[in-house]
PDB file of C-alpha atoms in Angstrom:
ATOM      1  CA  MET A 276     133.408 229.503 -36.307  1.00  0.00           C
ATOM      2  CA  LEU A 277     135.214 229.062 -33.006  1.00  0.00           C
ATOM      3  CA  SER A 278     133.402 231.963 -31.551  1.00  0.00           C
ATOM      4  CA  LYS A 279     130.161 230.389 -32.700  1.00  0.00           C
ATOM      5  CA  ALA A 280     131.106 227.214 -30.998  1.00  0.00           C
ATOM      6  CA  ILE A 281     131.956 228.891 -27.749  1.00  0.00           C
ATOM      7  CA  SER A 282     128.428 230.944 -27.834  1.00  0.00           C
ATOM      8  CA  LEU A 283     126.903 227.541 -28.471  1.00  0.00           C
ATOM      9  CA  ASN A 284     128.509 225.973 -25.545  1.00  0.00           C
ATOM     10  CA  LEU A 285     127.783 229.024 -23.292  1.00  0.00           C
ATOM     11  CA  LYS A 286     124.066 228.502 -24.082  1.00  0.00           C
ATOM     12  CA  ILE A 287     124.452 224.865 -23.157  1.00  0.00           C
ATOM     13  CA  GLY A 288     125.507 225.632 -19.772  1.00  0.00           C
ATOM     14  CA  LYS A 289     123.617 228.793 -19.123  1.00  0.00           C
ATOM     15  CA  ASP A 290     120.724 227.209 -16.996  1.00  0.00           C
ATOM     16  CA  ASP A 291     122.994 225.334 -14.524  1.00  0.00           C
ATOM     17  CA  PHE A 292     125.574 228.060 -14.138  1.00  0.00           C
ATOM     18  CA  SER A 293     122.909 230.824 -13.634  1.00  0.00           C
ATOM     19  CA  LYS A 294     121.632 228.806 -10.855  1.00  0.00           C
ATOM     20  CA  ALA A 295     125.087 228.296  -9.506  1.00  0.00           C
ATOM     21  CA  ILE A 296     126.036 232.053  -9.641  1.00  0.00           C
ATOM     22  CA  GLY A 297     122.787 233.065  -7.861  1.00  0.00           C
ATOM     23  CA  ILE A 298     122.961 230.430  -5.142  1.00  0.00           C
ATOM     24  CA  SER A 299     126.721 231.472  -4.656  1.00  0.00           C
ATOM     25  CA  ALA A 300     125.884 235.082  -4.230  1.00  0.00           C
ATOM     26  CA  ALA A 301     122.913 234.134  -1.974  1.00  0.00           C
ATOM     27  CA  GLY A 302     125.018 231.934   0.173  1.00  0.00           C
ATOM     28  CA  TYR A 303     127.524 234.708   0.964  1.00  0.00           C
ATOM     29  CA  ALA A 304     124.639 237.043   1.818  1.00  0.00           C
ATOM     30  CA  LEU A 305     123.086 234.547   4.088  1.00  0.00           C
ATOM     31  CA  ALA A 306     126.540 233.901   5.761  1.00  0.00           C
ATOM     32  CA  SER A 307     126.891 237.600   6.868  1.00  0.00           C
ATOM     33  CA  LEU A 308     123.614 237.053   8.685  1.00  0.00           C
ATOM     34  CA  ALA A 309     123.250 233.589   9.914  1.00  0.00           C
ATOM     35  CA  GLY A 310     126.947 232.220  10.009  1.00  0.00           C
ATOM     36  CA  GLY A 311     128.846 229.847   8.069  1.00  0.00           C
ATOM     37  CA  ILE A 312     126.359 226.916   7.717  1.00  0.00           C
ATOM     38  CA  PRO A 313     124.319 228.430   5.058  1.00  0.00           C
ATOM     39  CA  LEU A 314     127.558 229.374   3.177  1.00  0.00           C
ATOM     40  CA  ALA A 315     128.741 225.782   3.374  1.00  0.00           C
ATOM     41  CA  ILE A 316     125.532 224.482   2.274  1.00  0.00           C
ATOM     42  CA  SER A 317     125.295 226.813  -0.915  1.00  0.00           C
ATOM     43  CA  LEU A 318     128.787 225.751  -1.848  1.00  0.00           C
ATOM     44  CA  ILE A 319     127.908 222.228  -1.850  1.00  0.00           C
ATOM     45  CA  ILE A 320     124.680 223.090  -4.248  1.00  0.00           C
ATOM     46  CA  VAL A 321     127.032 225.285  -6.307  1.00  0.00           C
ATOM     47  CA  THR A 322     129.440 222.465  -6.835  1.00  0.00           C
ATOM     48  CA  VAL A 323     126.530 220.282  -8.047  1.00  0.00           C
ATOM     49  CA  PHE A 324     125.480 222.789 -10.465  1.00  0.00           C
ATOM     50  CA  CYS A 325     128.858 223.444 -11.649  1.00  0.00           C
ATOM     51  CA  ILE A 326     129.266 219.541 -12.141  1.00  0.00           C
ATOM     52  CA  LYS A 327     126.073 219.239 -14.101  1.00  0.00           C
ATOM     53  CA  GLY A 328     126.769 222.421 -16.168  1.00  0.00           C
ATOM     54  CA  LEU A 329     130.333 221.440 -17.119  1.00  0.00           C
ATOM     55  CA  ASN A 330     129.245 217.969 -17.953  1.00  0.00           C
ATOM     56  CA  CYS A 331     126.525 219.212 -20.332  1.00  0.00           C
ATOM     57  CA  ILE A 332     129.036 221.510 -22.049  1.00  0.00           C
ATOM     58  CA  PHE A 333     131.582 218.669 -22.422  1.00  0.00           C
ATOM     59  CA  SER A 334     129.007 216.434 -24.016  1.00  0.00           C
ATOM     60  CA  THR A 335     126.223 218.073 -25.598  1.00  0.00           C
ATOM     61  CA  SER A 336     126.520 219.124 -29.289  1.00  0.00           C
ATOM     62  CA  LEU A 337     128.802 216.137 -29.760  1.00  0.00           C
ATOM     63  CA  PHE A 338     126.002 213.376 -29.945  1.00  0.00           C
ATOM     64  CA  ASP A 339     122.848 213.001 -31.362  1.00  0.00           C
ATOM     65  CA  ASN A 340     119.528 211.485 -29.531  1.00  0.00           C
ATOM     66  CA  GLN A 341     120.843 207.884 -30.389  1.00  0.00           C
ATOM     67  CA  GLY A 342     124.167 208.668 -28.679  1.00  0.00           C
ATOM     68  CA  THR A 343     125.990 208.661 -32.043  1.00  0.00           C
ATOM     69  CA  PHE A 344     128.884 211.054 -32.267  1.00  0.00           C
ATOM     70  CA  TYR A 345     128.603 214.056 -34.494  1.00  0.00           C
ATOM     71  CA  MET A 346     129.571 217.703 -34.443  1.00  0.00           C
ATOM     72  CA  ALA A 347     126.952 220.383 -34.345  1.00  0.00           C
ATOM     73  CA  LEU A 348     129.199 222.540 -36.067  1.00  0.00           C
ATOM     74  CA  PRO A 349     131.986 221.992 -38.730  1.00  0.00           C
ATOM     75  CA  LEU A 350     134.883 222.186 -36.226  1.00  0.00           C
ATOM     76  CA  SER A 351     138.296 220.429 -36.036  1.00  0.00           C
ATOM     77  CA  GLU A 352     139.079 218.504 -32.777  1.00  0.00           C
ATOM     78  CA  LYS A 353     141.231 221.407 -31.499  1.00  0.00           C
ATOM     79  CA  GLU A 354     138.216 223.844 -32.034  1.00  0.00           C
ATOM     80  CA  ILE A 355     135.782 221.380 -30.271  1.00  0.00           C
ATOM     81  CA  VAL A 356     138.121 221.127 -27.212  1.00  0.00           C
ATOM     82  CA  LEU A 357     138.963 224.854 -27.260  1.00  0.00           C
ATOM     83  CA  SER A 358     135.536 225.726 -27.402  1.00  0.00           C
ATOM     84  CA  LYS A 359     134.214 223.738 -24.493  1.00  0.00           C
ATOM     85  CA  VAL A 360     137.214 224.453 -22.363  1.00  0.00           C
ATOM     86  CA  ALA A 361     136.759 228.133 -23.035  1.00  0.00           C
ATOM     87  CA  ALA A 362     133.004 228.093 -22.143  1.00  0.00           C
ATOM     88  CA  GLY A 363     133.647 225.959 -19.035  1.00  0.00           C
ATOM     89  CA  SER A 364     136.396 228.468 -18.131  1.00  0.00           C
ATOM     90  CA  ILE A 365     134.226 231.658 -18.533  1.00  0.00           C
ATOM     91  CA  TYR A 366     131.547 230.285 -16.236  1.00  0.00           C
ATOM     92  CA  MET A 367     134.011 229.161 -13.461  1.00  0.00           C
ATOM     93  CA  LEU A 368     135.631 232.482 -13.606  1.00  0.00           C
ATOM     94  CA  LEU A 369     132.348 234.286 -13.463  1.00  0.00           C
ATOM     95  CA  LEU A 370     131.712 232.164 -10.078  1.00  0.00           C
ATOM     96  CA  ASP A 371     135.196 233.255  -8.723  1.00  0.00           C
ATOM     97  CA  LEU A 372     134.421 236.829  -9.514  1.00  0.00           C
ATOM     98  CA  VAL A 373     130.984 236.661  -7.747  1.00  0.00           C
ATOM     99  CA  SER A 374     132.565 235.082  -4.807  1.00  0.00           C
ATOM    100  CA  VAL A 375     135.358 237.676  -4.425  1.00  0.00           C
ATOM    101  CA  SER A 376     132.874 240.468  -4.933  1.00  0.00           C
ATOM    102  CA  ALA A 377     130.621 239.247  -2.316  1.00  0.00           C
ATOM    103  CA  ILE A 378     133.273 238.772   0.150  1.00  0.00           C
ATOM    104  CA  PHE A 379     134.578 242.435  -0.381  1.00  0.00           C
ATOM    105  CA  ALA A 380     130.941 243.755  -0.336  1.00  0.00           C
ATOM    106  CA  ILE A 381     130.225 241.861   2.969  1.00  0.00           C
ATOM    107  CA  THR A 382     133.707 242.912   4.570  1.00  0.00           C
ATOM    108  CA  ILE A 383     132.925 246.595   3.768  1.00  0.00           C
ATOM    109  CA  LEU A 384     129.472 246.318   4.934  1.00  0.00           C
ATOM    110  CA  SER A 385     130.765 244.651   8.226  1.00  0.00           C
ATOM    111  CA  TYR A 386     133.066 247.713   8.836  1.00  0.00           C
ATOM    112  CA  LEU A 387     130.143 250.103   8.300  1.00  0.00           C
ATOM    113  CA  ILE A 388     127.620 248.483  10.506  1.00  0.00           C
ATOM    114  CA  GLY A 389     130.010 246.761  12.963  1.00  0.00           C
ATOM    115  CA  LEU A 390     129.350 243.418  12.236  1.00  0.00           C
ATOM    116  CA  ASP A 391     132.026 240.834  12.829  1.00  0.00           C
ATOM    117  CA  VAL A 392     132.310 238.319   9.929  1.00  0.00           C
ATOM    118  CA  THR A 393     135.875 237.230  10.387  1.00  0.00           C
ATOM    119  CA  GLU A 394     135.031 233.742  11.571  1.00  0.00           C
ATOM    120  CA  ILE A 395     132.529 233.258   8.559  1.00  0.00           C
ATOM    121  CA  LEU A 396     134.630 234.745   5.706  1.00  0.00           C
ATOM    122  CA  MET A 397     138.219 234.937   4.754  1.00  0.00           C
ATOM    123  CA  SER A 398     139.346 238.207   3.130  1.00  0.00           C
ATOM    124  CA  PRO A 399     141.012 237.595  -0.251  1.00  0.00           C
ATOM    125  CA  LEU A 400     143.627 240.124   1.188  1.00  0.00           C
ATOM    126  CA  GLN A 401     144.450 237.810   3.917  1.00  0.00           C
ATOM    127  CA  GLN A 402     146.904 235.605   2.073  1.00  0.00           C
ATOM    128  CA  TYR A 403     148.880 238.746   1.060  1.00  0.00           C
ATOM    129  CA  MET A 404     148.764 240.345   4.423  1.00  0.00           C
ATOM    130  CA  ASP A 405     150.202 237.210   5.999  1.00  0.00           C
ATOM    131  CA  LEU A 406     153.334 237.618   3.951  1.00  0.00           C
ATOM    132  CA  HIS A 407     153.798 241.165   5.289  1.00  0.00           C
ATOM    133  CA  MET A 408     153.523 242.689   1.911  1.00  0.00           C
ATOM    134  CA  THR A 409     153.393 246.414   1.141  1.00  0.00           C
ATOM    135  CA  ALA A 410     150.012 248.097   0.226  1.00  0.00           C
ATOM    136  CA  GLY A 411     151.375 248.767  -3.142  1.00  0.00           C
ATOM    137  CA  GLN A 412     152.430 245.124  -3.855  1.00  0.00           C
ATOM    138  CA  ILE A 413     149.096 243.936  -2.572  1.00  0.00           C
ATOM    139  CA  ALA A 414     147.186 246.399  -4.882  1.00  0.00           C
ATOM    140  CA  VAL A 415     149.303 245.297  -7.933  1.00  0.00           C
ATOM    141  CA  LEU A 416     148.466 241.524  -7.175  1.00  0.00           C
ATOM    142  CA  MET A 417     144.833 241.936  -6.453  1.00  0.00           C
ATOM    143  CA  GLY A 418     144.492 244.021  -9.772  1.00  0.00           C
ATOM    144  CA  LEU A 419     146.219 240.941 -11.479  1.00  0.00           C
ATOM    145  CA  SER A 420     144.066 238.253  -9.602  1.00  0.00           C
ATOM    146  CA  PRO A 421     141.513 237.925 -12.363  1.00  0.00           C
ATOM    147  CA  LEU A 422     144.152 236.853 -14.740  1.00  0.00           C
ATOM    148  CA  LYS A 423     145.409 234.366 -12.043  1.00  0.00           C
ATOM    149  CA  MET A 424     141.765 233.159 -11.592  1.00  0.00           C
ATOM    150  CA  LEU A 425     141.288 232.689 -15.526  1.00  0.00           C
ATOM    151  CA  LEU A 426     144.473 230.634 -15.806  1.00  0.00           C
ATOM    152  CA  GLN A 427     143.358 228.360 -12.767  1.00  0.00           C
ATOM    153  CA  GLN A 428     139.965 227.815 -14.235  1.00  0.00           C
ATOM    154  CA  VAL A 429     141.246 227.275 -17.763  1.00  0.00           C
ATOM    155  CA  PHE A 430     143.800 224.597 -16.181  1.00  0.00           C
ATOM    156  CA  PHE A 431     140.832 223.041 -14.298  1.00  0.00           C
ATOM    157  CA  CYS A 432     138.609 222.716 -17.197  1.00  0.00           C
ATOM    158  CA  SER A 433     141.404 221.497 -19.528  1.00  0.00           C
ATOM    159  CA  PHE A 434     142.394 218.946 -16.838  1.00  0.00           C
ATOM    160  CA  ALA A 435     138.646 217.874 -16.462  1.00  0.00           C
ATOM    161  CA  MET A 436     138.293 217.314 -20.324  1.00  0.00           C
ATOM    162  CA  ALA A 437     141.545 215.458 -20.545  1.00  0.00           C
ATOM    163  CA  ALA A 438     140.617 213.221 -17.537  1.00  0.00           C
ATOM    164  CA  LEU A 439     137.089 212.571 -18.777  1.00  0.00           C
ATOM    165  CA  LEU A 440     138.352 211.710 -22.205  1.00  0.00           C
ATOM    166  CA  SER A 441     141.112 209.512 -20.990  1.00  0.00           C
ATOM    167  CA  PHE A 442     138.458 207.213 -19.158  1.00  0.00           C
ATOM    168  CA  ASN A 443     135.953 207.663 -21.970  1.00  0.00           C
ATOM    169  CA  LEU A 444     133.390 209.252 -19.595  1.00  0.00           C
ATOM    170  CA  ILE A 445     131.934 211.923 -21.902  1.00  0.00           C
ATOM    171  CA  LYS A 446     128.851 210.345 -22.918  1.00  0.00           C
ATOM    172  CA  PRO A 447     125.412 211.806 -23.872  1.00  0.00           C
ATOM    173  CA  GLY A 448     123.109 211.964 -20.966  1.00  0.00           C
ATOM    174  CA  LYS A 449     125.632 210.489 -18.401  1.00  0.00           C
ATOM    175  CA  LEU A 450     127.216 211.958 -15.417  1.00  0.00           C
ATOM    176  CA  SER A 451     130.140 210.372 -13.522  1.00  0.00           C
ATOM    177  CA  VAL A 452     129.767 211.905 -10.236  1.00  0.00           C
ATOM    178  CA  VAL A 453     132.772 210.071  -8.785  1.00  0.00           C
ATOM    179  CA  ALA A 454     134.899 211.199 -11.536  1.00  0.00           C
ATOM    180  CA  TRP A 455     134.015 214.811 -11.141  1.00  0.00           C
ATOM    181  CA  LEU A 456     134.516 214.740  -7.436  1.00  0.00           C
ATOM    182  CA  VAL A 457     137.907 213.442  -7.895  1.00  0.00           C
ATOM    183  CA  ILE A 458     138.590 215.998 -10.522  1.00  0.00           C
ATOM    184  CA  PHE A 459     137.547 218.726  -8.164  1.00  0.00           C
ATOM    185  CA  GLY A 460     139.558 217.260  -5.444  1.00  0.00           C
ATOM    186  CA  ILE A 461     142.713 217.076  -7.414  1.00  0.00           C
ATOM    187  CA  ASN A 462     142.294 220.603  -8.866  1.00  0.00           C
ATOM    188  CA  ALA A 463     141.838 221.868  -5.135  1.00  0.00           C
ATOM    189  CA  ALA A 464     145.027 220.094  -3.902  1.00  0.00           C
ATOM    190  CA  VAL A 465     146.946 221.573  -6.810  1.00  0.00           C
ATOM    191  CA  SER A 466     145.806 224.992  -6.085  1.00  0.00           C
ATOM    192  CA  SER A 467     146.362 224.736  -2.311  1.00  0.00           C
ATOM    193  CA  GLY A 468     149.784 223.217  -2.943  1.00  0.00           C
ATOM    194  CA  ILE A 469     150.847 226.110  -5.184  1.00  0.00           C
ATOM    195  CA  THR A 470     149.536 228.702  -2.754  1.00  0.00           C
ATOM    196  CA  ALA A 471     151.327 226.903   0.152  1.00  0.00           C
ATOM    197  CA  VAL A 472     154.598 226.642  -1.640  1.00  0.00           C
ATOM    198  CA  THR A 473     154.603 230.109  -2.805  1.00  0.00           C
ATOM    199  CA  GLY A 474     153.825 231.501   0.565  1.00  0.00           C
ATOM    200  CA  LYS A 475     156.930 229.492   1.994  1.00  0.00           C
ATOM    201  CA  LEU A 476     159.248 230.773  -0.757  1.00  0.00           C
ATOM    202  CA  VAL A 477     158.094 234.261  -0.238  1.00  0.00           C
ATOM    203  CA  GLY A 478     158.545 233.896   3.459  1.00  0.00           C
ATOM    204  CA  SER A 479     162.106 232.636   2.716  1.00  0.00           C
ATOM    205  CA  GLY A 480     162.919 235.870   0.689  1.00  0.00           C
ATOM    206  CA  PHE A 481     161.869 235.142  -2.807  1.00  0.00           C
ATOM    207  CA  ASN A 482     160.303 238.048  -5.057  1.00  0.00           C
ATOM    208  CA  ILE A 483     156.466 237.462  -5.044  1.00  0.00           C
ATOM    209  CA  PHE A 484     156.247 238.879  -8.495  1.00  0.00           C
ATOM    210  CA  LEU A 485     158.902 236.510  -9.804  1.00  0.00           C
ATOM    211  CA  LEU A 486     157.070 233.524  -8.226  1.00  0.00           C
ATOM    212  CA  GLU A 487     153.713 234.610  -9.610  1.00  0.00           C
ATOM    213  CA  GLY A 488     155.068 235.080 -13.035  1.00  0.00           C
ATOM    214  CA  LEU A 489     156.712 231.598 -12.984  1.00  0.00           C
ATOM    215  CA  THR A 490     153.424 230.127 -11.627  1.00  0.00           C
ATOM    216  CA  ASP A 491     151.536 231.685 -14.464  1.00  0.00           C
ATOM    217  CA  ILE A 492     154.043 230.320 -17.064  1.00  0.00           C
ATOM    218  CA  LEU A 493     153.768 226.907 -15.491  1.00  0.00           C
ATOM    219  CA  TYR A 494     149.974 227.099 -15.747  1.00  0.00           C
ATOM    220  CA  VAL A 495     150.318 228.040 -19.556  1.00  0.00           C
ATOM    221  CA  VAL A 496     152.564 225.058 -20.352  1.00  0.00           C
ATOM    222  CA  VAL A 497     150.664 222.638 -18.524  1.00  0.00           C
ATOM    223  CA  ILE A 498     147.389 223.902 -20.215  1.00  0.00           C
ATOM    224  CA  ALA A 499     148.892 223.741 -23.597  1.00  0.00           C
ATOM    225  CA  VAL A 500     149.938 220.027 -22.952  1.00  0.00           C
ATOM    226  CA  LEU A 501     146.199 219.174 -21.745  1.00  0.00           C
ATOM    227  CA  LEU A 502     144.626 220.761 -24.561  1.00  0.00           C
ATOM    228  CA  SER A 503     146.826 218.871 -27.178  1.00  0.00           C
ATOM    229  CA  TYR A 504     146.228 215.738 -25.525  1.00  0.00           C
ATOM    230  CA  SER A 505     142.584 216.269 -25.321  1.00  0.00           C
ATOM    231  CA  SER A 506     142.535 217.063 -28.903  1.00  0.00           C
ATOM    232  CA  LYS A 507     144.410 213.816 -29.926  1.00  0.00           C
ATOM    233  CA  ALA A 508     142.174 211.905 -27.460  1.00  0.00           C
ATOM    234  CA  LEU A 509     138.992 213.166 -29.073  1.00  0.00           C
ATOM    235  CA  CYS A 510     140.359 212.331 -32.403  1.00  0.00           C
ATOM    236  CA  SER A 511     141.396 208.820 -31.643  1.00  0.00           C
ATOM    237  CA  LYS A 512     138.334 207.886 -29.545  1.00  0.00           C
ATOM    238  CA  TYR A 513     135.780 209.133 -32.053  1.00  0.00           C
ATOM    239  CA  ASN A 514     137.588 208.844 -35.386  1.00  0.00           C
ATOM    240  CA  ILE A 515     137.173 212.674 -36.307  1.00  0.00           C
TER     241      ILE A 515
END
């Protein structure tokens, strides 16, 4: 039943996230030709569609046309939360993968045709190269990067679900733009903070793989807490 719920939520967010993924890819392609302005504009538009898509996933199938709470499928509160967080995370991970793939493609193309895109795009390798890591270490970390991206997006969607439930902002046909912008801002600050701290610790001699492992464990623990809180909040607010 959980797989059916995830599939249902993926269908709910399909339209908005299809547009977001297409615009993201187009933005990177245009950036290689026309500079960073098209990329910045596309990222803003992508964020808008992400907010719309996630908001639809979180609220649709929980309310009827009159706004009365109901469940489209016979699920427990945990399954409701898991299905919505999973669907949102899958789409956000796809966006990440599209961005990384586009950056690699443009970087390779730039070398082939002699186009300088260093001022437009930042290579995903740069954060590792700045730490003076070996090619083998970089290869291992890049190979594991999809897992890190998935954990980050599950954290983001879990945090968003918990925050919206806390302030009773999951409502049919309603979209709290301010709340979503705050959620995106906090998530960006957390990611940047973890990256900065990790970089400083590696620079001080700490093992990068140990730090990455500890960071992943921290993500898993926080995600578990957020999912548990969201399940309880959903149960208490809607009397499941």
